[in-house]
N, CA, C and O of each residue as an XYZ file, in Angstrom:
788
protein
N    -157.307     19.249     46.971
C    -156.428     18.250     48.050
C    -157.408     17.728     48.915
O    -157.831     16.574     48.858
N    -157.752     18.565     49.690
C    -158.719     18.637     50.978
C    -159.858     17.600     50.833
O    -160.098     16.630     51.552
N    -160.560     18.084     49.624
C    -161.869     17.193     49.527
C    -161.606     15.438     49.323
O    -162.319     14.516     49.718
N    -160.247     15.391     48.517
C    -159.983     14.210     48.043
C    -159.482     13.596     49.441
O    -159.170     12.411     49.329
N    -159.351     14.064     50.575
C    -158.694     13.182     51.598
C    -159.719     13.040     52.572
O    -159.284     12.442     53.556
N    -161.055     13.399     52.684
C    -162.046     12.956     53.348
C    -162.438     11.592     53.275
O    -162.473     10.853     54.259
N    -162.716     11.272     52.182
C    -163.160      9.805     52.352
C    -162.407      9.042     52.831
O    -162.828      8.068     53.455
N    -161.149      9.272     52.673
C    -160.190      8.216     53.573
C    -160.404      8.380     55.280
O    -160.582      7.490     56.112
N    -160.329      9.626     55.438
C    -160.666      9.834     57.015
C    -161.817      9.628     57.614
O    -161.774      9.734     58.840
N    -163.217      9.270     56.970
C    -163.901      8.781     57.777
C    -163.878      7.358     58.338
O    -163.956      7.065     59.531
N    -163.766      6.556     57.357
C    -163.429      5.122     57.371
C    -162.510      4.787     58.526
O    -162.645      3.679     59.047
N    -161.492      5.708     59.033
C    -160.226      5.407     60.020
C    -161.140      6.015     61.142
O    -161.199      5.384     62.197
N    -161.896      7.239     61.014
C    -162.769      7.744     62.255
C    -163.619      6.419     62.730
O    -163.421      5.933     63.843
N    -164.741      5.774     61.657
C    -165.235      5.067     62.219
C    -164.669      3.961     63.031
O    -165.082      3.630     64.143
N    -163.639      3.391     62.348
C    -163.177      2.283     62.819
C    -162.597      2.618     63.977
O    -162.555      1.759     64.859
N    -162.186      3.568     64.150
C    -161.556      3.953     65.711
C    -162.912      4.184     67.033
O    -162.840      3.948     68.239
N    -164.102      4.736     66.198
C    -165.057      4.633     67.254
C    -165.752      3.242     67.655
O    -166.279      2.956     68.730
N    -165.604      2.412     66.443
C    -166.000      1.119     66.094
C    -165.393      0.481     67.644
O    -166.009     -0.133     68.515
N    -164.007      0.879     67.584
C    -162.994     -0.111     68.414
C    -163.266      0.649     69.910
O    -163.048     -0.100     70.862
N    -163.650      1.846     70.217
C    -163.810      2.367     71.274
C    -165.251      1.832     71.943
O    -165.357      1.840     73.170
N    -166.054      1.494     71.333
C    -167.762      1.226     71.359
C    -167.389     -0.467     71.912
O    -167.948     -0.885     72.926
N    -166.445     -1.313     71.169
C    -166.211     -2.505     71.478
C    -165.651     -2.235     73.189
O    -166.246     -2.643     74.186
N    -164.865     -1.753     73.181
C    -163.781     -1.804     74.425
C    -164.377     -1.281     75.552
O    -163.897     -1.584     76.644
N    -165.542     -0.393     75.478
C    -166.412      0.026     76.599
C    -167.304     -1.267     76.977
O    -167.411     -1.790     78.086
N    -167.887     -1.627     75.816
C    -168.745     -2.988     76.257
C    -167.733     -4.271     76.587
O    -168.203     -5.332     76.997
N    -166.703     -4.137     76.435
C    -166.151     -5.405     76.872
C    -165.540     -5.022     78.334
O    -165.196     -5.930     79.091
N    -165.453     -4.083     78.594
C    -164.857     -3.459     80.383
C    -166.491     -3.991     81.050
O    -166.579     -4.751     82.014
N    -167.576     -3.469     80.382
C    -168.662     -3.999     81.462
C    -168.813     -5.175     81.408
O    -169.304     -5.712     82.401
N    -168.441     -6.032     80.209
C    -168.706     -7.703     80.247
C    -167.887     -8.452     81.397
O    -168.284     -9.252     82.244
N    -166.425     -7.856     81.115
C    -165.451     -8.468     82.272
C    -165.736     -8.049     83.559
O    -165.247     -8.786     84.415
N    -166.350     -7.132     83.963
C    -166.606     -6.808     85.167
C    -167.732     -7.695     85.667
O    -167.643     -8.242     86.766
N    -168.823     -7.853     84.857
C    -169.878     -8.888     85.070
C    -169.420    -10.243     85.376
O    -169.557    -10.952     86.373
N    -168.730    -10.443     84.040
C    -168.119    -11.909     84.208
C    -167.332    -12.049     85.553
O    -167.642    -12.980     86.297
N    -166.353    -11.201     85.909
C    -165.669    -11.565     87.407
C    -166.971    -11.756     88.292
O    -167.344    -12.885     88.613
N    -167.503    -10.855     88.590
C    -168.603    -10.929     89.295
C    -169.467    -12.150     89.649
O    -169.851    -12.411     90.789
N    -169.741    -12.897     88.500
C    -170.586    -14.107     88.156
C    -169.513    -15.209     88.019
O    -169.963    -16.352     87.933
N    -168.337    -15.081     87.988
C    -167.454    -16.165     87.609
C    -167.571    -17.087     86.569
O    -167.420    -18.307     86.646
N    -167.858    -16.397     85.563
C    -168.029    -16.745     84.205
C    -167.211    -16.383     83.026
O    -166.932    -15.199     82.835
N    -166.846    -17.214     82.304
C    -166.180    -16.460     81.047
C    -166.982    -15.566     80.158
O    -168.211    -15.525     80.095
N    -165.890    -14.661     79.294
C    -166.727    -13.497     78.906
C    -166.801    -14.097     77.485
O    -165.990    -14.840     76.933
N    -167.909    -13.622     77.048
C    -168.717    -14.159     75.817
C    -168.280    -13.302     74.628
O    -168.666    -12.143     74.782
N    -167.510    -13.517     73.342
C    -167.211    -12.587     72.228
C    -168.317    -12.411     71.632
O    -168.383    -11.313     71.079
N    -169.455    -13.233     71.497
C    -170.756    -12.843     70.568
C    -171.664    -12.014     71.550
O    -172.751    -11.603     71.142
N    -171.230    -11.748     72.883
C    -172.480    -11.318     73.648
C    -172.058    -10.116     73.844
O    -172.884     -9.219     74.013
N    -170.510     -9.815     73.863
C    -169.957     -8.150     73.736
C    -170.289     -7.740     72.412
O    -170.664     -6.586     72.206
N    -170.193     -8.527     71.552
C    -170.470     -7.914     70.112
C    -172.094     -7.244     70.092
O    -172.439     -6.091     69.836
N    -172.840     -8.322     70.428
C    -174.335     -7.581     70.718
C    -174.395     -6.453     71.687
O    -174.969     -5.444     71.278
N    -173.850     -6.429     73.046
C    -173.450     -5.108     73.455
C    -173.181     -3.998     72.469
O    -173.857     -3.005     72.199
N    -172.251     -4.335     72.093
C    -171.316     -2.972     71.344
C    -172.348     -2.773     70.215
O    -172.513     -1.604     69.867
N    -172.975     -3.599     69.668
C    -174.125     -3.477     68.317
C    -173.340     -3.375     67.325
O    -173.392     -2.494     66.467
N    -172.590     -4.245     67.383
C    -171.369     -4.451     65.724
C    -171.817     -5.867     65.814
O    -172.518     -6.471     66.626
N    -171.207     -6.198     64.755
C    -171.151     -7.689     63.894
C    -170.104     -8.332     64.509
O    -169.167     -7.675     64.964
N    -170.142     -9.668     64.590
C    -169.122    -10.511     65.491
C    -168.141    -10.176     64.538
O    -167.101     -9.651     64.937
N    -168.344    -10.440     63.112
C    -166.774     -9.945     62.120
C    -165.994     -8.712     62.388
O    -164.781     -8.754     62.181
N    -166.543     -7.612     62.827
C    -166.592     -6.275     62.913
C    -165.763     -6.523     64.502
O    -164.694     -5.935     64.661
N    -166.111     -7.087     65.223
C    -165.530     -7.257     66.539
C    -163.923     -7.822     66.363
O    -162.933     -7.340     66.913
N    -163.965     -9.049     65.384
C    -162.963     -9.879     65.214
C    -162.008     -9.425     64.507
O    -160.881     -9.905     64.624
N    -162.283     -8.384     63.614
C    -161.455     -7.584     62.989
C    -160.652     -6.642     63.722
O    -159.481     -6.443     63.399
N    -161.295     -5.944     64.852
C    -160.431     -5.157     65.445
C    -159.488     -6.007     66.893
O    -158.541     -5.458     67.455
N    -160.037     -7.457     67.287
C    -159.516     -8.066     67.859
C    -159.678     -9.776     67.860
O    -160.623    -10.415     68.322
N    -158.546    -10.261     67.247
C    -158.734    -11.288     66.591
C    -159.234    -12.481     67.747
O    -160.161    -13.253     67.500
N    -158.538    -12.499     68.922
C    -158.778    -13.147     70.127
C    -159.168    -12.522     71.399
O    -159.103    -11.354     71.782
N    -159.573    -13.557     71.934
C    -160.093    -12.953     73.484
C    -158.894    -12.177     74.176
O    -159.134    -11.003     74.458
N    -157.888    -12.572     74.427
C    -156.798    -12.671     74.778
C    -156.535    -11.052     74.102
O    -156.315    -10.324     75.069
N    -156.486    -10.326     72.948
C    -156.580     -9.127     72.211
C    -157.279     -8.457     73.120
O    -156.774     -7.654     73.905
N    -158.634     -8.787     73.057
C    -159.942     -7.868     73.834
C    -159.225     -7.614     74.965
O    -158.848     -6.464     75.189
N    -158.882     -8.864     76.010
C    -158.617     -8.458     77.422
C    -157.419     -7.678     77.634
O    -157.142     -7.139     78.705
N    -156.626     -7.627     76.452
C    -155.186     -6.458     76.584
C    -155.836     -4.920     76.297
O    -155.455     -3.910     76.890
N    -156.746     -4.948     75.411
C    -157.117     -3.515     74.920
C    -157.905     -2.945     76.214
O    -157.802     -1.802     76.658
N    -158.849     -4.163     76.807
C    -159.645     -3.530     78.117
C    -158.633     -3.217     79.358
O    -158.963     -2.376     80.194
N    -157.454     -3.882     79.452
C    -156.413     -3.826     80.525
C    -155.688     -2.366     80.267
O    -155.489     -1.674     81.265
N    -155.256     -1.828     78.887
C    -154.519     -0.889     78.611
C    -155.661      0.370     79.144
O    -155.412      1.270     79.946
N    -156.629      0.177     78.611
C    -157.596      1.239     79.075
C    -158.097      1.710     80.436
O    -158.534      2.830     80.696
N    -157.974      0.747     81.200
C    -157.841      0.758     82.537
C    -156.825      1.531     83.197
O    -157.020      2.396     84.052
N    -155.337      1.015     82.566
C    -154.107      1.217     82.908
C    -154.169      2.737     82.634
O    -153.890      3.523     83.539
N    -154.546      3.189     81.348
C    -154.304      4.675     81.461
C    -155.210      5.466     82.110
O    -154.849      6.632     82.271
N    -156.351      5.139     82.554
C    -157.677      5.555     83.284
C    -156.812      6.119     84.554
O    -156.649      7.224     85.070
N    -156.301      4.675     84.809
C    -155.378      4.864     86.499
C    -154.272      5.715     86.162
O    -154.063      6.587     87.007
N    -153.723      5.714     85.453
C    -152.504      6.662     85.403
C    -152.893      8.021     85.587
O    -152.522      8.677     86.560
N    -153.956      8.663     84.281
C    -154.328      9.584     84.176
C    -155.071     10.373     86.031
O    -154.975     11.521     86.463
N    -155.728      9.156     86.642
C    -156.241      9.728     87.781
C    -155.117      9.853     88.644
O    -155.138     10.890     89.307
N    -154.194      9.144     88.823
C    -153.357      9.522     89.646
C    -152.300     10.748     89.258
O    -151.640     11.329     90.120
N    -152.245     11.000     88.114
C    -151.497     12.238     87.842
C    -152.374     13.428     88.262
O    -151.771     14.367     88.783
N    -153.358     13.505     88.154
C    -154.394     14.356     88.686
C    -154.461     14.709     90.364
O    -154.732     15.779     90.909
N    -154.084     13.298     91.004
C    -154.228     13.469     92.208
C    -152.766     13.850     93.069
O    -152.654     13.948     94.291
N    -151.768     14.018     92.099
C    -150.415     14.384     92.646
C    -149.641     15.050     92.209
O    -148.434     15.086     92.449
N    -150.513     15.915     91.215
C    -149.588     17.139     90.239
C    -148.896     18.019     91.212
O    -147.921     18.667     90.834
N    -149.394     18.109     92.647
C    -148.254     19.110     93.420
C    -147.273     18.356     94.122
O    -146.561     18.953     94.930
N    -147.089     16.826     93.890
C    -146.316     16.194     94.869
C    -144.882     15.775     94.127
O    -144.786     15.991     92.919
N    -143.987     15.294     94.710
C    -142.501     15.004     93.816
C    -143.082     13.555     93.167
O    -144.095     12.926     93.473
N    -142.093     13.283     92.196
C    -142.121     12.019     91.465
C    -142.311     11.139     92.356
O    -143.519     10.950     92.501
N    -141.448     10.275     93.271
C    -141.618      9.508     94.129
C    -142.815      9.302     94.937
O    -143.259      8.158     95.041
N    -143.494     10.467     95.630
C    -144.692     10.259     95.950
C    -145.670      9.660     94.963
O    -146.447      8.730     95.176
N    -145.507     10.332     93.875
C    -146.429     10.143     92.659
C    -146.228      8.295     92.431
O    -147.151      7.485     92.345
N    -145.048      8.060     92.388
C    -144.922      6.866     91.726
C    -145.558      5.629     92.979
O    -146.172      4.591     92.732
N    -145.218      6.093     94.118
C    -145.896      5.439     95.103
C    -147.335      5.206     95.404
O    -147.857      4.305     96.060
N    -147.797      6.098     94.853
C    -149.510      6.258     94.547
C    -149.691      5.206     93.462
O    -150.416      4.231     93.659
N    -149.087      5.381     92.400
C    -149.483      5.106     91.402
C    -149.353      3.217     91.468
O    -150.082      2.365     90.960
N    -148.097      3.081     92.326
C    -148.092      1.369     92.470
C    -149.306      0.819     93.412
O    -150.055     -0.133     93.198
N    -149.271      1.635     94.423
C    -150.547      1.435     95.307
C    -151.972      1.174     94.316
O    -152.409      0.026     94.400
N    -152.478      1.796     93.705
C    -153.494      2.025     92.818
C    -153.253      0.922     91.921
O    -154.184      0.124     91.807
N    -152.134      0.692     91.219
C    -152.238     -0.536     90.398
C    -152.371     -1.628     90.734
O    -153.034     -2.403     90.044
N    -151.636     -2.114     92.178
C    -151.943     -3.418     92.829
C    -152.989     -3.291     93.195
O    -153.441     -4.369     92.810
N    -154.067     -2.643     93.821
C    -155.199     -2.715     94.194
C    -156.101     -3.089     93.054
O    -157.046     -3.875     93.118
N    -155.620     -2.319     91.837
C    -156.856     -2.872     90.937
C    -156.222     -4.060     90.576
O    -157.214     -4.788     90.627
N    -155.280     -4.826     90.238
C    -154.634     -6.170     90.011
C    -155.304     -7.101     90.771
O    -155.755     -8.123     90.254
N    -155.426     -6.836     92.039
C    -155.703     -7.585     93.220
C    -157.105     -7.768     93.099
O    -157.555     -8.908     93.212
N    -158.283     -6.263     92.763
C    -159.239     -7.053     92.545
C    -159.990     -7.862     91.482
O    -161.171     -8.209     91.519
N    -158.920     -8.138     90.360
C    -159.161     -8.589     89.286
C    -158.613    -10.159     89.424
O    -157.433    -10.431     89.204
N    -159.369    -10.928     89.722
C    -158.732    -12.419     90.074
C    -158.258    -13.161     88.904
O    -157.428    -14.067     88.977
N    -158.899    -12.687     87.646
C    -158.790    -13.195     86.223
C    -157.377    -12.498     85.903
O    -156.563    -13.250     85.367
N    -157.038    -11.435     86.100
C    -155.545    -10.448     86.070
C    -154.480    -11.324     86.684
O    -153.494    -11.798     86.119
N    -154.938    -11.483     88.224
C    -153.889    -11.957     88.716
C    -153.604    -13.083     88.326
O    -152.403    -13.341     88.396
N    -154.299    -13.924     87.906
C    -154.180    -15.597     87.462
C    -153.112    -15.347     86.130
O    -152.085    -15.980     85.886
N    -153.611    -14.396     85.487
C    -152.696    -14.380     83.846
C    -151.261    -13.792     84.393
O    -150.282    -14.293     83.838
N    -150.982    -12.764     85.440
C    -149.867    -12.236     85.672
C    -149.091    -13.277     86.036
O    -148.214    -13.403     85.181
N    -148.973    -14.183     86.991
C    -148.947    -15.518     87.671
C    -148.311    -16.122     86.251
O    -147.103    -16.084     86.018
N    -149.221    -16.641     85.405
C    -148.466    -17.463     84.463
C    -147.594    -16.909     83.718
O    -146.622    -17.593     83.398
N    -147.706    -15.410     83.197
C    -146.499    -14.584     82.755
C    -145.297    -14.521     83.596
O    -144.196    -14.461     83.049
N    -145.390    -14.529     84.689
C    -144.070    -14.359     85.372
C    -143.701    -15.874     85.516
O    -142.507    -16.023     85.254
N    -144.349    -17.099     85.858
C    -143.628    -18.179     85.595
C    -143.093    -18.274     84.163
O    -141.933    -18.627     83.945
N    -143.992    -17.940     83.149
C    -143.269    -18.517     81.820
C    -142.020    -17.338     81.396
O    -141.123    -17.631     80.606
N    -142.119    -16.079     82.008
C    -141.065    -15.127     81.402
C    -141.489    -14.455     80.427
O    -140.721    -13.683     79.852
N    -142.863    -14.607     80.010
C    -143.258    -14.052     79.170
C    -143.794    -12.159     79.563
O    -144.072    -11.221     78.815
N    -143.747    -12.269     80.792
C    -144.326    -10.950     81.435
C    -143.324     -9.769     81.183
O    -143.683     -8.605     81.365
N    -142.032    -10.102     80.751
C    -141.107     -8.745     80.254
C    -141.228     -8.494     78.816
O    -140.999     -7.385     78.333
N    -141.618     -9.612     78.059
C    -141.598     -9.232     76.615
C    -143.317     -8.658     76.050
O    -143.456     -8.179     74.924
N    -144.408     -8.796     76.945
C    -145.485     -8.275     76.441
C    -145.789     -6.792     75.861
O    -145.082     -5.800     76.036
N    -146.432     -6.830     75.474
C    -146.924     -4.995     75.027
C    -147.514     -4.417     76.291
O    -147.342     -3.212     76.476
N    -148.425     -5.362     77.498
C    -148.899     -4.549     78.864
C    -147.740     -4.430     79.468
O    -147.673     -3.382     80.109
N    -146.478     -5.312     79.536
C    -145.240     -4.946     80.442
C    -144.682     -3.374     79.767
O    -144.446     -2.414     80.501
N    -144.542     -3.333     78.359
C    -144.050     -2.306     77.451
C    -144.559     -1.017     77.943
O    -143.964      0.055     78.054
N    -146.079     -1.408     78.283
C    -147.132     -0.123     78.612
C    -146.690      0.527     79.771
O    -146.480      1.733     79.898
N    -146.513     -0.729     80.956
C    -146.315     -0.036     82.130
C    -145.111      0.377     82.367
O    -144.906      1.122     83.326
N    -144.105     -0.028     81.543
C    -142.594      0.692     81.673
C    -142.401      1.812     81.155
O    -141.379      2.456     81.391
N    -143.494      2.297     80.242
C    -143.400      3.542     79.748
C    -143.899      4.470     80.717
O    -143.305      5.529     80.917
N    -145.067      4.122     81.411
C    -145.398      4.635     82.505
C    -144.377      4.924     83.737
O    -144.221      6.032     84.251
N    -143.783      3.862     84.075
C    -142.627      3.809     85.340
C    -141.644      5.031     84.548
O    -141.393      6.054     85.184
N    -141.189      4.888     83.348
C    -140.340      5.552     82.947
C    -140.526      7.213     83.050
O    -139.637      7.999     83.377
N    -141.681      7.494     82.749
C    -142.175      8.865     83.163
C    -142.037      9.361     84.575
O    -141.551     10.488     84.669
N    -142.376      8.728     85.741
C    -141.947      8.770     86.777
C    -140.694      8.687     87.170
O    -140.392      9.272     88.211
N    -139.916      8.120     86.607
C    -138.375      7.872     86.821
C    -137.632      9.011     86.404
O    -136.698      9.517     87.025
N    -138.209      9.470     85.069
C    -137.563     10.684     84.440
C    -137.838     12.290     85.274
O    -137.081     13.253     85.395
N    -139.267     12.064     85.758
C    -139.402     13.301     86.583
C    -138.617     13.199     87.997
O    -138.208     14.183     88.612
N    -138.490     12.036     88.359
C    -137.844     11.772     89.682
C    -136.504     12.005     89.793
O    -136.032     12.212     90.911
N    -135.585     12.005     88.503
C    -134.547     12.476     88.115
C    -134.236     14.011     88.643
O    -133.462     14.438     89.500
N    -135.166     14.647     87.767
C    -135.218     16.101     87.513
C    -135.509     16.434     89.064
O    -134.717     17.218     89.589
N    -136.513     15.946     89.820
C    -136.744     16.909     91.055
C    -135.874     15.761     92.228
O    -136.236     15.699     93.403
N    -135.022     15.140     91.828
C    -134.123     14.565     92.802
C    -134.882     13.787     93.767
O    -134.365     13.667     94.877
N    -135.905     13.285     93.578
C    -136.780     12.455     94.712
C    -136.227     10.812     94.469
O    -136.021      9.955     95.329
N    -136.117     10.748     93.406
C    -135.722      9.269     92.607
C    -134.471      8.730     92.400
O    -133.902      9.341     91.495
N    -133.648      7.627     92.973
C    -132.187      7.382     92.707
C    -132.246      7.410     90.961
O    -133.208      7.276     90.204
N    -130.943      7.617     90.715
C    -130.564      7.465     89.646
C    -130.177      6.325     89.141
O    -129.779      5.563     90.022
N    -130.118      5.778     87.796
C    -129.478      4.494     87.426
C    -130.741      3.211     87.799
O    -130.464      2.011     87.805
N    -131.776      3.626     88.019
C    -132.881      2.874     87.730
C    -133.545      2.585     86.342
O    -134.014      3.445     85.596
N    -133.514      1.381     86.141
C    -134.325      1.151     84.737
C    -135.856      0.628     85.006
O    -136.219     -0.066     85.955
N    -136.699      1.154     83.888
C    -138.002      1.099     83.986
C    -138.646     -0.505     84.190
O    -139.498     -0.733     85.049
N    -138.078     -1.625     83.221
C    -138.351     -2.493     83.207
C    -138.112     -3.431     84.256
O    -138.773     -4.465     84.360
N    -137.006     -3.046     85.198
C    -136.508     -3.413     86.469
C    -137.595     -3.137     87.474
O    -137.908     -3.986     88.308
N    -138.166     -1.971     87.403
C    -139.437     -1.697     88.460
C    -140.499     -2.571     88.006
O    -141.168     -3.295     88.743
N    -140.628     -2.450     86.606
C    -141.801     -3.518     86.226
C    -141.598     -4.784     86.963
O    -142.476     -5.047     87.785
N    -140.489     -5.739     86.824
C    -140.227     -6.887     87.240
C    -140.513     -6.873     88.678
O    -141.410     -7.621     89.067
N    -139.978     -6.240     89.415
C    -140.219     -5.849     90.858
C    -141.574     -5.919     90.949
O    -141.976     -6.862     91.632
N    -142.360     -5.248     90.496
C    -143.897     -5.009     91.055
C    -144.698     -6.307     90.417
O    -145.699     -6.763     90.970
N    -144.246     -6.760     89.405
C    -145.011     -8.331     88.859
C    -144.732     -9.309     90.081
O    -145.623     -9.833     90.750
N    -143.092     -9.513     90.315
C    -142.605    -10.527     91.058
C    -143.300    -10.434     92.233
O    -143.840    -11.458     92.652
N    -143.436     -8.991     93.105
C    -143.947     -9.184     94.208
C    -145.406     -9.310     94.436
O    -145.846     -9.745     95.501
N    -146.417     -8.811     93.125
C    -147.769     -9.451     93.098
C    -147.946    -10.840     92.998
O    -148.906    -11.406     93.519
N    -147.036    -11.448     92.329
C    -147.330    -12.725     91.681
C    -146.965    -13.540     93.043
O    -147.064    -14.759     92.902
N    -146.555    -13.090     94.358
C    -146.432    -13.728     95.518
C    -147.726    -13.841     96.186
O    -147.725    -14.560     97.185
N    -149.003    -13.204     95.804
C    -150.535    -13.124     96.529
C    -151.112    -14.528     96.324
O    -151.463    -14.990     95.238
N    -151.163    -15.149     97.521
C    -151.828    -16.381     96.818
C    -153.294    -16.263     96.794
O    -153.876    -15.552     97.613
N    -153.912    -16.932     95.887
C    -155.281    -16.983     95.479
C    -156.151    -16.393     96.365
O    -156.831    -15.430     96.009
N    -156.237    -17.015     97.877
C    -157.194    -16.875     98.552
C    -157.159    -15.542     99.069
O    -158.190    -15.120     99.593
N    -156.075    -14.753     99.009
C    -155.941    -13.515     99.598
C    -156.205    -12.300     98.794
O    -155.380    -11.775     98.047
N    -157.630    -11.818     99.037
C    -158.060    -10.772     97.805
C    -157.648     -9.706     98.220
O    -158.086     -8.864     97.436
N    -156.952     -9.129     99.133
C    -156.571     -7.877     99.409
C    -155.391     -7.616     99.193
O    -154.975     -6.463     99.072
N    -154.407     -9.049     99.084
C    -153.169     -8.817     98.846
C    -151.918     -7.944     99.885
O    -150.857     -7.405     99.570
N    -152.675     -8.123    101.335
C    -151.927     -7.387    102.253
C    -150.421     -7.498    102.493
O    -149.672     -6.545    102.707
N    -150.152     -8.508    102.443
C    -148.291     -8.934    102.386
C    -147.788     -8.059    101.134
O    -146.928     -7.180    101.176
N    -148.668     -8.586     99.771
C    -147.847     -7.673     98.864
C    -147.877     -6.458     98.757
O    -146.954     -5.861     98.202
N    -148.975     -5.807     99.281
C    -148.848     -4.286     99.242
C    -147.895     -3.492    100.207
O    -147.539     -2.320    100.082
N    -147.502     -4.539    101.367
C    -146.438     -4.072    102.424
C    -145.223     -4.035    101.385
O    -144.620     -3.073    100.908
N    -145.064     -5.492    101.189
C    -143.973     -5.473    100.147
C    -143.396     -4.448     98.924
O    -142.299     -3.969     98.636
N    -144.639     -4.398     98.424
C    -144.333     -3.193     97.304
C    -144.154     -1.612     97.881
O    -143.536     -0.719     97.301
N    -144.843     -1.507     99.150
C    -144.342     -0.171     99.658
C    -142.623     -0.265    100.112
O    -141.915      0.724     99.920
N    -142.159     -1.279    100.598
C    -140.695     -1.102    100.602
C    -140.065     -1.176     99.580
O    -139.059     -0.468     99.542
N    -140.363     -2.001     98.405
C    -139.597     -1.888     97.020
C    -139.684     -0.318     96.860
O    -138.662      0.363     96.769
N    -140.607      0.074     96.840
C    -140.997      1.769     96.064
C    -140.103      2.619     96.730
O    -139.364      3.425     96.165
N    -140.193      2.397     98.160
C    -139.268      3.177     99.204
C    -137.959      3.312     98.958
O    -137.252      4.314     99.058
N    -137.555      1.640     98.452
C    -136.111      1.770     98.134
C    -135.611      2.799     97.021
O    -134.448      3.198     96.978
N    -136.651      3.205     96.086
C    -136.071      3.685     94.967
C    -136.085      5.210     95.277
O    -135.707      6.011     94.423
N    -136.493      5.581     96.420
C    -136.472      7.045     97.131
C    -134.463      7.585     97.526
O    -133.456      6.984     97.898
N    -134.773      8.831     97.200
C    -133.274      9.335     97.340
C    -133.276      9.703     99.072
O    -132.152      9.807     99.563
N    -134.057      9.835     99.689
C    -134.008     10.168    101.152
C    -133.346      8.759    101.884
O    -133.554      7.566    101.665
N    -132.530      9.404    102.769
C    -131.489      8.650    103.502
C    -132.266      8.057    104.552
O    -131.923      6.989    105.059
N    -133.532      8.829    104.995
C    -133.996      8.665    106.581
C    -135.430      8.250    106.302
O    -136.195      8.009    107.235
């Protein structure tokens, strides 16, 4: 039985490895594209990842699919970094730190901010896979906040996501630092605290 299962496992492992290689190459490509102000080339990413174009498109049928994967990998990285930095602090402090880091990340990527604005205006932001992923992260903070009594009860994760997206989307294109959005986000997150002072 065990020998019969190995051939099926290797293709799956190869597929996951190829996907990880493509996402890593795409992350570098998106950084370079942002710096140069040019669109990302799918063919260029395939070359950088040393995979065929057909392999790239099997994993990511569209540029948006690839951008989503890159975004989610960065989101996972950001969340893990915040968890390590705040593991001795209460959930509300951890949530505030995460929101600050998330906002800084979004504001540093003009293409992502443009996508956020479009998604907010069209209403698709609340139904996207990315929104669901962020809501899962927020839900973890909210549950921990209920346990340690640092975050108000009765708060829905998607409501927090919508609040964050709405405040970030107010940032004008010329404001690279988003200082007003950062201030509004701090006020918003502080409103979730159980502290009365």
